[in-house]
Coordinates of C-alpha atoms in Angstrom, one line a residue:
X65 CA 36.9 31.5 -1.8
X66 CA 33.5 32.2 -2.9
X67 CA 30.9 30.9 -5.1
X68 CA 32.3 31.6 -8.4
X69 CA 30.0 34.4 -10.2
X70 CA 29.9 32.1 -12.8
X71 CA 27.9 29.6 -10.8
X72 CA 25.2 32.5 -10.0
X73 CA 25.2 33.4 -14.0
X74 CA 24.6 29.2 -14.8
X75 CA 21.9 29.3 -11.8
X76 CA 20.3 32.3 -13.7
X77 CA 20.5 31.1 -16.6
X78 CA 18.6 28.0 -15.7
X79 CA 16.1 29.0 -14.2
X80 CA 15.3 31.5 -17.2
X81 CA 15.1 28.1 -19.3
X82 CA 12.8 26.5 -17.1
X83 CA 10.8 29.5 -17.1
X84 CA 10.5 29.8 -20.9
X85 CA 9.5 25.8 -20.9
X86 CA 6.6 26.3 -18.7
X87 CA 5.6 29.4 -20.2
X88 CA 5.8 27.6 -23.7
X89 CA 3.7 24.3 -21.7
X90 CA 1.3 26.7 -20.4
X91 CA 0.5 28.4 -23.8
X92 CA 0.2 25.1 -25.3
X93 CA -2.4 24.0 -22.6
X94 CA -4.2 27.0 -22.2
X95 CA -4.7 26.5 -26.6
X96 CA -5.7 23.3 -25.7
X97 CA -8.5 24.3 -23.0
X98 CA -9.9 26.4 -25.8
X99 CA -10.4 24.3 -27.9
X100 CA -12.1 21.7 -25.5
X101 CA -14.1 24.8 -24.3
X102 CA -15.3 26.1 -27.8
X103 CA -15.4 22.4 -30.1
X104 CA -15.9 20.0 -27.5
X105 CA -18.1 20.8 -24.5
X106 CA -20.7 22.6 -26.4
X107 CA -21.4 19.1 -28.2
X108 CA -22.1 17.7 -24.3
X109 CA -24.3 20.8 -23.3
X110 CA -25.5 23.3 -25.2
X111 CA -25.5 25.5 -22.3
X112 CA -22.4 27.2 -23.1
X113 CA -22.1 30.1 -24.6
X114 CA -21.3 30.3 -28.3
X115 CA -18.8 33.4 -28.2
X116 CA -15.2 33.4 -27.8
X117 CA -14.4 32.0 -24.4
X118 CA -11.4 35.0 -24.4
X119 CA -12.3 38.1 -26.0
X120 CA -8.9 40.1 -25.5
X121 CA -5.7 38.4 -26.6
X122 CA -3.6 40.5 -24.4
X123 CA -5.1 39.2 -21.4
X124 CA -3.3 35.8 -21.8
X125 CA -0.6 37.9 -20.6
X126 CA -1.6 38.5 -16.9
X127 CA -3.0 34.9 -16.3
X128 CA 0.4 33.8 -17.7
X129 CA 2.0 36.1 -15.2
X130 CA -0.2 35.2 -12.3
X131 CA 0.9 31.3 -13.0
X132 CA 4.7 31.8 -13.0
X133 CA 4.5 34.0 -10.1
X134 CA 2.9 31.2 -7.8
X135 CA 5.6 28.8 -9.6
X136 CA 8.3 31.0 -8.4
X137 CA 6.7 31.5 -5.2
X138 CA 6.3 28.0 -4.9
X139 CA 10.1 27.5 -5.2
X140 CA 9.9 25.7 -8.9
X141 CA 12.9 27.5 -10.2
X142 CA 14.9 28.0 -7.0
X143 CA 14.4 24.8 -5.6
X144 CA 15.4 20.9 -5.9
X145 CA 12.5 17.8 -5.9
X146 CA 12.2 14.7 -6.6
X147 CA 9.9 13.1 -8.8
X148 CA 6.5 13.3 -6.7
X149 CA 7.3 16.0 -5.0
X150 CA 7.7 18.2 -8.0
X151 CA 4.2 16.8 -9.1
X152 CA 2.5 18.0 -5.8
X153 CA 4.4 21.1 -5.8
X154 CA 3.1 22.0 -9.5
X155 CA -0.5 20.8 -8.2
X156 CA -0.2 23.5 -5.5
X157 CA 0.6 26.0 -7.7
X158 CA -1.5 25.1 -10.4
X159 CA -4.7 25.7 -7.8
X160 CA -3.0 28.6 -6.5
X161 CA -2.4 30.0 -10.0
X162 CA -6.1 29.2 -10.8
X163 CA -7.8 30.7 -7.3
X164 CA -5.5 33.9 -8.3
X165 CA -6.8 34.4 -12.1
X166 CA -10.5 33.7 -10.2
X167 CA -9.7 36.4 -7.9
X168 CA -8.5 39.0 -10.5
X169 CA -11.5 37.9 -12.6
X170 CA -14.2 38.7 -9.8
X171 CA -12.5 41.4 -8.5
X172 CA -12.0 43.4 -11.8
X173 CA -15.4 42.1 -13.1
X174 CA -14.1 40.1 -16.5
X175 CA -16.5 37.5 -16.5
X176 CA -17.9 38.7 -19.9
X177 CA -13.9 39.0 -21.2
X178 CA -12.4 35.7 -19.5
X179 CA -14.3 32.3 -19.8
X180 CA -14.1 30.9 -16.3
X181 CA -14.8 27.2 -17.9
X182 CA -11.5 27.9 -19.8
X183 CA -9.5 28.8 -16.3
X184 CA -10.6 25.7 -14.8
X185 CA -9.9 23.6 -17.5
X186 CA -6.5 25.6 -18.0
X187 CA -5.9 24.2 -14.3
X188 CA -7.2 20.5 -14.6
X189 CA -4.8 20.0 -17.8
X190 CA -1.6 21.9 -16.5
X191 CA -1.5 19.3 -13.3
X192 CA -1.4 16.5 -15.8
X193 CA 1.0 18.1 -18.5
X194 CA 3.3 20.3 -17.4
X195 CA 5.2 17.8 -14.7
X196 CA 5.7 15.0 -17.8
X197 CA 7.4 18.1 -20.1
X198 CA 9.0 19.3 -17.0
X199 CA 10.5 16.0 -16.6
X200 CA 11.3 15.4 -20.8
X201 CA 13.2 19.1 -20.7
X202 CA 15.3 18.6 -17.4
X203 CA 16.6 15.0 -19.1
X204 CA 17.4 17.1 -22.2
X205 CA 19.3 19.9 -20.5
X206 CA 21.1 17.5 -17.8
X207 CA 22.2 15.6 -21.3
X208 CA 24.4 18.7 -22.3
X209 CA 25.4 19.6 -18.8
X210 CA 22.6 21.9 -17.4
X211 CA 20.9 21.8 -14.3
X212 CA 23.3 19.5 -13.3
X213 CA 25.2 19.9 -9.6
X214 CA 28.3 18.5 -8.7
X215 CA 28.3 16.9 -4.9
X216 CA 30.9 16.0 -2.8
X217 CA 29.8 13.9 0.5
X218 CA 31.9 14.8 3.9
X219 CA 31.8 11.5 5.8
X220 CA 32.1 7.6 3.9
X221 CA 29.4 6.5 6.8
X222 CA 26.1 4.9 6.6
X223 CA 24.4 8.0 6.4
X224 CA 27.1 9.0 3.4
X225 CA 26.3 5.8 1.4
X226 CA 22.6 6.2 2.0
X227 CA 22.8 9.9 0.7
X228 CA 24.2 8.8 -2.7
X229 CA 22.1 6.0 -2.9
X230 CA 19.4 8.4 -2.6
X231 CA 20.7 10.8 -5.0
X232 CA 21.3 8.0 -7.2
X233 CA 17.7 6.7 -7.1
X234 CA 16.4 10.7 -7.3
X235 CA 17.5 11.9 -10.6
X236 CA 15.2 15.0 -11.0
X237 CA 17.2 16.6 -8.1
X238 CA 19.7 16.4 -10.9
X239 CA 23.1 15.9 -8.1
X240 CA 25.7 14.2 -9.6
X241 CA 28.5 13.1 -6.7
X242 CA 32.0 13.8 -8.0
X243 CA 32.9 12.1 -4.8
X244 CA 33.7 11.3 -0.8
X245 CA 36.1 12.7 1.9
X246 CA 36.7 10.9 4.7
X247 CA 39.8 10.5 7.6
X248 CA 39.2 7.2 7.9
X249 CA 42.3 5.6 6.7
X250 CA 40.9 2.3 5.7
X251 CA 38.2 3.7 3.8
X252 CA 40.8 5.6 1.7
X253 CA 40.8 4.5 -2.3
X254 CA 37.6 2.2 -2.0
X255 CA 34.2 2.8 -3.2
X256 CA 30.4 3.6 -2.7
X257 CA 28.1 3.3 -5.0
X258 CA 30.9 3.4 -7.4
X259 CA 32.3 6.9 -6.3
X260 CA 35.4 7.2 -5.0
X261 CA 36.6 7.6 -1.2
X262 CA 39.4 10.1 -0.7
X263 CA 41.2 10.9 2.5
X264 CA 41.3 14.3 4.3
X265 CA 38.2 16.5 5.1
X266 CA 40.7 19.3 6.3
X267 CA 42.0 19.7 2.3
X268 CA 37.6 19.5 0.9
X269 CA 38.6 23.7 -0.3
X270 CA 40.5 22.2 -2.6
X271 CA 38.5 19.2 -3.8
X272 CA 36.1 21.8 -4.2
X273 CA 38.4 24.2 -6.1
X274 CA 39.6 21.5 -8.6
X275 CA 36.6 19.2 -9.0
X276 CA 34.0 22.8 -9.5
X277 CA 32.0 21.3 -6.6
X278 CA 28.6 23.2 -6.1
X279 CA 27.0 21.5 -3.6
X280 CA 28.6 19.9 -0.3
X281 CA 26.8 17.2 1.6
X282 CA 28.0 17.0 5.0
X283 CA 27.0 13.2 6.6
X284 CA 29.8 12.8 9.8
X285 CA 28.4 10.4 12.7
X286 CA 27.1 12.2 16.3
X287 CA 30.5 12.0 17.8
X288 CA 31.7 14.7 15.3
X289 CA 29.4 17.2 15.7
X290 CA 31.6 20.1 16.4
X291 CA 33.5 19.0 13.3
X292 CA 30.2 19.3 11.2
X293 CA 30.2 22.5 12.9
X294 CA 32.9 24.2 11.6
X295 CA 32.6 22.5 8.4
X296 CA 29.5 24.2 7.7
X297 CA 30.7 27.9 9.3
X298 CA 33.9 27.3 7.1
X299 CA 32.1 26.1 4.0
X300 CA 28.9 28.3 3.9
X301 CA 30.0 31.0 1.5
X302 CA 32.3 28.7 -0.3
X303 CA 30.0 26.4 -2.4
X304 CA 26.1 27.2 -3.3
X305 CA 24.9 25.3 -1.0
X306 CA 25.6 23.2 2.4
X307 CA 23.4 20.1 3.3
X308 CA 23.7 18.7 6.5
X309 CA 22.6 14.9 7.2
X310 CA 21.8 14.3 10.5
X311 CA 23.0 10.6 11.8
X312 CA 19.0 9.5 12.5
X313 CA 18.0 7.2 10.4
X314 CA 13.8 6.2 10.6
X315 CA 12.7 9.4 12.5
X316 CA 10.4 11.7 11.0
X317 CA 10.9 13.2 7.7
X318 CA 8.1 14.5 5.6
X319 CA 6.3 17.5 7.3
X320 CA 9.0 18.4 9.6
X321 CA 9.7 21.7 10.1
X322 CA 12.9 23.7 11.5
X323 CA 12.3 26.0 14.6
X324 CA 15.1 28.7 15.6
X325 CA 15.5 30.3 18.4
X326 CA 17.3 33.4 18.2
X327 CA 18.6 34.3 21.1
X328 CA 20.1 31.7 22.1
X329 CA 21.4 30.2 18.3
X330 CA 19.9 26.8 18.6
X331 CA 17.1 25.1 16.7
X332 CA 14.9 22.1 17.0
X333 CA 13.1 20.3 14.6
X334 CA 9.2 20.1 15.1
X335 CA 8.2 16.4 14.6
X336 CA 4.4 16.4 14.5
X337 CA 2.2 12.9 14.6
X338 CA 0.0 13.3 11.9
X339 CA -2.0 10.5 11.5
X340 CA -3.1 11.4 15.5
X341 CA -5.1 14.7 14.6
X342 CA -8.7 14.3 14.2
X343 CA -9.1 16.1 11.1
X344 CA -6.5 13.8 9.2
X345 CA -8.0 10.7 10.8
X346 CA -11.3 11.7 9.0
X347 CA -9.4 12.6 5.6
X348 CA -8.0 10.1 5.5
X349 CA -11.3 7.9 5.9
X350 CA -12.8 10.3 3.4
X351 CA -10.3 9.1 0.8
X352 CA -10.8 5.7 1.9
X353 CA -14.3 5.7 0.9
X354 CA -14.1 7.8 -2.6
X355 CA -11.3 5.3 -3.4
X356 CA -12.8 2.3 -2.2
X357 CA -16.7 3.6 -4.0
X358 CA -14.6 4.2 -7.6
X359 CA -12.9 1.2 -7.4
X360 CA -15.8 -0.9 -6.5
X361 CA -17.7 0.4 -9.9
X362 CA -14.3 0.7 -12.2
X363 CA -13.8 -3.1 -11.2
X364 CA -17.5 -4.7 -11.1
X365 CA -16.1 -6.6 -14.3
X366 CA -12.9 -7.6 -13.9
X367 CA -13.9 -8.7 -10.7
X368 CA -16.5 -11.1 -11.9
X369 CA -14.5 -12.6 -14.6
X370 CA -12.2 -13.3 -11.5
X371 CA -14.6 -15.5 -9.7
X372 CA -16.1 -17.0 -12.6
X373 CA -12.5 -18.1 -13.3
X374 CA -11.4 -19.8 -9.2
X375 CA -15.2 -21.6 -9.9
X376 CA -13.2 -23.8 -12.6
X377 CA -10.2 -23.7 -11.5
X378 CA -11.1 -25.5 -8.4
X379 CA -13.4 -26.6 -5.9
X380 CA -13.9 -24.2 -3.4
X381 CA -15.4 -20.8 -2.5
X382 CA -14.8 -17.4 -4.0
X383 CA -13.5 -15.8 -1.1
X384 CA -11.5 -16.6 1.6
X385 CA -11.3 -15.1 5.0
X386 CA -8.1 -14.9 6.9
X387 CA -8.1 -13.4 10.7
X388 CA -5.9 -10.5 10.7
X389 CA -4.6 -7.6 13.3
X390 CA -6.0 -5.1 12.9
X391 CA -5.9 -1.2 14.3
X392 CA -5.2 -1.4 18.2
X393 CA -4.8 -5.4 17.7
X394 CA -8.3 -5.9 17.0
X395 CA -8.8 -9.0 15.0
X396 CA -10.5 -9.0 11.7
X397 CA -11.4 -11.0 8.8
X398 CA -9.1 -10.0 5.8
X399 CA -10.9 -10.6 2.3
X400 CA -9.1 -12.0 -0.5
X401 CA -9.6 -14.1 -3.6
X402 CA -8.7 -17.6 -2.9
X403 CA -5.8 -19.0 -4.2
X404 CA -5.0 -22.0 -2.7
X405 CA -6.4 -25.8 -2.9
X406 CA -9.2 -27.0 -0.2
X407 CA -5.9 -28.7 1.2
X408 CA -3.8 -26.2 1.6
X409 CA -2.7 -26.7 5.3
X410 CA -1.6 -30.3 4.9
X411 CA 0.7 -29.5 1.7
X412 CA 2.2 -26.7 3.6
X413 CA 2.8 -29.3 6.7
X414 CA 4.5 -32.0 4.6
X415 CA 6.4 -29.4 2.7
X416 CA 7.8 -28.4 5.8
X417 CA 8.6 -31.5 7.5
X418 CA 10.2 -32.4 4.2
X419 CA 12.0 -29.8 2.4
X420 CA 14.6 -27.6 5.6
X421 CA 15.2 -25.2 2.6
X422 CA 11.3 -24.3 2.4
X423 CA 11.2 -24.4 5.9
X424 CA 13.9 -22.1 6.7
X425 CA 12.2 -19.5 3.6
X426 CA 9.5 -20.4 5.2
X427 CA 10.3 -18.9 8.9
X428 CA 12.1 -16.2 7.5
X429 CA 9.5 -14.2 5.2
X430 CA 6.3 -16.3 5.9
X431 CA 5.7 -17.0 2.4
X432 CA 6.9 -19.3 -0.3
X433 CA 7.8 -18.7 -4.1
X434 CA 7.3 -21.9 -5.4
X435 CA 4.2 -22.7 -3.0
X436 CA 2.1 -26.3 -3.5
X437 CA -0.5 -25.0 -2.1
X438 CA -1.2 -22.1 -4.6
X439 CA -3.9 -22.9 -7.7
X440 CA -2.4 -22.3 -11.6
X441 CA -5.3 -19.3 -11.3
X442 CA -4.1 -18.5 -7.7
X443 CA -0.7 -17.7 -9.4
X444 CA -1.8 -15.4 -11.5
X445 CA -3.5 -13.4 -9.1
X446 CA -0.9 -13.3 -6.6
X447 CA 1.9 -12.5 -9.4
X448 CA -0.5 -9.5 -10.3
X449 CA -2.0 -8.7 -6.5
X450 CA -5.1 -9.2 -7.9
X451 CA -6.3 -11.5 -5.6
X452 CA -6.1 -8.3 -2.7
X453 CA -8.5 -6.5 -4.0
X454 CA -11.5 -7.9 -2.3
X455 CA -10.1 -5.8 0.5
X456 CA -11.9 -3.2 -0.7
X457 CA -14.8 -5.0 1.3
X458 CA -12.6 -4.7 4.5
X459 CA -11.8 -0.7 3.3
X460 CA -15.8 0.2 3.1
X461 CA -16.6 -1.6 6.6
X462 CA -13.7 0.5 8.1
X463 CA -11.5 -2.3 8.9
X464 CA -9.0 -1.6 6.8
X465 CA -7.5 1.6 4.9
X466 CA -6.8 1.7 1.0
X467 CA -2.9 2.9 2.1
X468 CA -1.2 1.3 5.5
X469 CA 1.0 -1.1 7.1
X470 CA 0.6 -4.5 6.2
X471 CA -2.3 -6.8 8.0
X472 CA -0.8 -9.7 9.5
X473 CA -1.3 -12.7 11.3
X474 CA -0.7 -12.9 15.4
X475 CA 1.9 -15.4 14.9
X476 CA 3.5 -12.3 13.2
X477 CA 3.2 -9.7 15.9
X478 CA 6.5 -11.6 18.1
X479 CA 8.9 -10.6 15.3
X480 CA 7.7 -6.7 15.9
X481 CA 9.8 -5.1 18.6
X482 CA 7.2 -3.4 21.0
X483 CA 7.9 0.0 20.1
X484 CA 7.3 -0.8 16.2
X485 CA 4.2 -3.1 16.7
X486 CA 2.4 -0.1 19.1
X487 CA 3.4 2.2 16.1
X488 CA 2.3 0.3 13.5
X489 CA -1.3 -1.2 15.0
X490 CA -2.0 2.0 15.9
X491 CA -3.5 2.8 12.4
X492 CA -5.7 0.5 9.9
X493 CA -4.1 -1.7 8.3
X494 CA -3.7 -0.9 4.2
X495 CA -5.0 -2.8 0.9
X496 CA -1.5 -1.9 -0.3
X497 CA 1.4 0.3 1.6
X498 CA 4.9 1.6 1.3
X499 CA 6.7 -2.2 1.5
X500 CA 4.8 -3.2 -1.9
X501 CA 6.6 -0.1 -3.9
X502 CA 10.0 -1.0 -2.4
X503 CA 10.5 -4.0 -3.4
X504 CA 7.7 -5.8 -2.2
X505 CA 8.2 -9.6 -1.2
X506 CA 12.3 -8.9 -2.7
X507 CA 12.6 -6.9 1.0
X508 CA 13.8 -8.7 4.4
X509 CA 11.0 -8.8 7.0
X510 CA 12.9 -6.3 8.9
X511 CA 12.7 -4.0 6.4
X512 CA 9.2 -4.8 5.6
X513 CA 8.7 -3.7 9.4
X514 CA 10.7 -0.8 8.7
X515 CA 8.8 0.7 5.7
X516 CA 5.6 0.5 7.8
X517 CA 7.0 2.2 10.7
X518 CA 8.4 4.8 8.8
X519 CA 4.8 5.4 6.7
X520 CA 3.1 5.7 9.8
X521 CA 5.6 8.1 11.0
X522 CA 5.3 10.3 7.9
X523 CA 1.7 10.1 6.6
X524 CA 0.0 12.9 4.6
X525 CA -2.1 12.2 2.0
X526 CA 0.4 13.0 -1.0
X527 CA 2.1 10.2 0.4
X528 CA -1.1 8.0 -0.1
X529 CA -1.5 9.5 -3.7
X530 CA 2.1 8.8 -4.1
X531 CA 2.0 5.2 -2.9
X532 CA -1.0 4.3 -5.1
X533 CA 0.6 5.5 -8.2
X534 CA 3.7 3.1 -7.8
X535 CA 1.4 0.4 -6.5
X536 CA -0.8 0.3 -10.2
X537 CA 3.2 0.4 -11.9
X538 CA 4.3 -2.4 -9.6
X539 CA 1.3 -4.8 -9.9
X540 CA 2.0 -4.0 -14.3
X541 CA 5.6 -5.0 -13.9
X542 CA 5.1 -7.6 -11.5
X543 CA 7.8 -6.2 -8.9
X544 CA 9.0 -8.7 -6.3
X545 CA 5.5 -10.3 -6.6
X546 CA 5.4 -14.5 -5.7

């Protein structure tokens, strides 16, 4: 049984769709740059030229090839992302696209044809448009059934649950799971993630056959390898696509690359340690400054009305300085607003010795919700993090990164098993990090632990892009924040 030629046709026919979107989006922008280019930079600096930025109209229709050639080489129609990924995909391609059109423009001497203002602005706007209209016409078309894959999961195990929990959370990949099989008798007729279990991964052909299954997930534990095996030499040909889950949860992920070795019909995964290379030690410093310097000036304000308002809320200074851990265990002095009462340690004490249920809160996240010691302004800053952001302080003396694990006290460090504290003190500490867009304070310590690990495992600096993004929408919606 082979992929039905009516899957290939669908397939076809969806990424001619997508293609006609972005075409559409990038006819729309590149309108829009020349208009900027013609009405409103001229008003700025009269340095530009007044004649048509693009003499020949025909022209548009090479650039607008160039663009959907480094889209499809960039896997945009062929391929499944999520959410951010899709966004840094389309921002490489976008420079790509742009580079190309520059190349074609210098090379074929059309300088006087093709305004290169207008390319560059054609560029700036696409990475800001076309992923939102991306996004609006995949929810449209999964609406009436396209782009849409059916998924069924080989294996009810952890790494099974976690899979649909991941497609779940991940709707641009557009997977929709029909269902699991399993020979685990007891697991036979319950649920996951409200899905179905059924029994008997020997009979998936059929589940495939009657449930028009396009793409199989296989997630079996270690001990079956050879079964996942000959699942996948069995199923190859049969569905449109095979994904294998490997039972390794909190290795690397992000950058890792497959290496085959031919002769021998093995491969290995190439893990790399990023954040240990001396050229993304020094990016990623250079992003800590340009961050920290715009923040500094975007905030002057806000941050004054800030202090102005812990002067009359309470007696006390501005700032306060807690010791922190810092990169190689180094101590430091962390810089926040304060938001606690000149008391603070004797409230805390009697609350403990009097109250086992903030005690045991207490010893199990190190923080409190309904805290004594906290100020009515110190609420409000915590609730909206805004009492972190003198950290930016700590960021510009290099004692702390803008994106990192979390900086925490010594009396922390013995809750860290020795291979995750080495890991995660390894690297500066972060203003905000991967545990504050997963939840935040709603997460068990282990998993705060966890998130950091697995950030400093997988750094790049999409991910620190990424990270800040869902940090501002956290902080607006007040996720898990006390």
């Amino acid at each position: 049984m082979r992929p039905r030629p009516a899957n290939r046709l669908k397939a076809t026919g969806e990424m001619l769709i997508l293609c006609v979107s972005d075409v559409a989006t990038l006819i729309m922008v590149f309108g829009l740059s020349v208009l900027i280019r013609t009405d409103l930079l001229p008003v700025f600096y009269r340095g530009f030229p007044l004649e048509p930025p693009f003499r020949n109209g025909l022209n548009i229709l090479w650039v607008l090839l160039i663009w959907v050639f480094f889209f499809q080489y960039e896997g945009l129609y062929t391929k499944r992302f999520s959410f951010w990924d899709e966004i840094e995909v389309v921002v490489k391609a976008s420079f790509l696209a742009t580079a190309g059109v520059f190349t074609v423009i210098s090379v074929g001497k059309l300088s006087g044809e093709i305004s290169r203002t207008l390319i560059l602005l054609m560029g700036f706007l696409t990475v800001f448009i076309l992923p939102f209209i991306r996004i609006l016409v995949k929810r449209i078309l999964w609406k009436v059934g396209v782009l849409s894959r059916r998924v069924l999961i080989l294996g009810a195990s952890e790494s099974g649950r976690r899979i649909a929990q991941a497609l779940r959370k991940e709707p641009n990949y557009g997977y929709l799971v029909i269902g699991f099989l399993d020979d685990d008798k007891e697991k036979a007729g319950s649920s996951i993630e409200g899905v179905k279990v059924h029994r008997g991964i020997d009979r998936v052909l059929s589940y495939v056959r009657v449930g028009r299954i396009t793409d199989l997930f296989i997630a079996l534990p270690d001990a079956d390898r050879a079964k996942a095996r000959d699942l996948i030499n069995e199923l190859q040909h049969k569905v449109d696509r095979v994904l294998l889950v490997p039972d390794m949860l909190g290795v690397v992920a992000v950058e890792t690359s497959l290496v085959h070795f031919f002769h021998e019909q093995i491969f290995a995964f190439e893990i790399q340690n990023n954040l240990s290379r001396p050229f993304n030690i020094l990016l990623k410093r250079t992003f800590d400054l340009v961050v920290g310097v715009f923040a500094i000036f975007l905030l002057a304000i806000p941050l004054l009305v800030i202090a102005l308002l812990i002067k009359i809320d309470s007696p006390g200074p501005i700032l306060f300085r807690h010791m922190r851990v810092g990169k190689n265990g180094e101590p430091f002095g962390c810089y926040k607003f304060r938001t606690m009462y000149a008391d603070a340690a004797q409230r805390l004490k009697d609350l403990l010795e009097n109250d086992p249920a903030a005690k045991e809160e207490w010893e199990r996240v190190w923080k409190l919700r309904n805290d004594p010691r906290v100020t009515p302004v110190g609420r409000f800053l915590r609730a909206t993090s805004l009492d972190e952001l003198p950290q930016i302080i700590n960021v510009l003396a290099g004692e702390m990164s803008i994106v990192g694990p979390r900086p925490v006290i010594q009396d922390e460090i013995d809750k860290y098993y020795r291979e995750m504290a080495a890991l995660c003190f390894s690297v500066l500490p972060g203003v905000t990090g991967l545990w504050q867009v997963s939840g935040r304070n709603d997460t068990s310590y282990d998993y705060r632990i966890a998130f950091d690990a697995w950030y400093v495992k997988n750094w790049n600096l999409w991910l620190d892009i990424v990270i800040i993004f869902k940090t501002i929408r956290a902080v607006i919606k007040r996720e898990g924040a006390y």
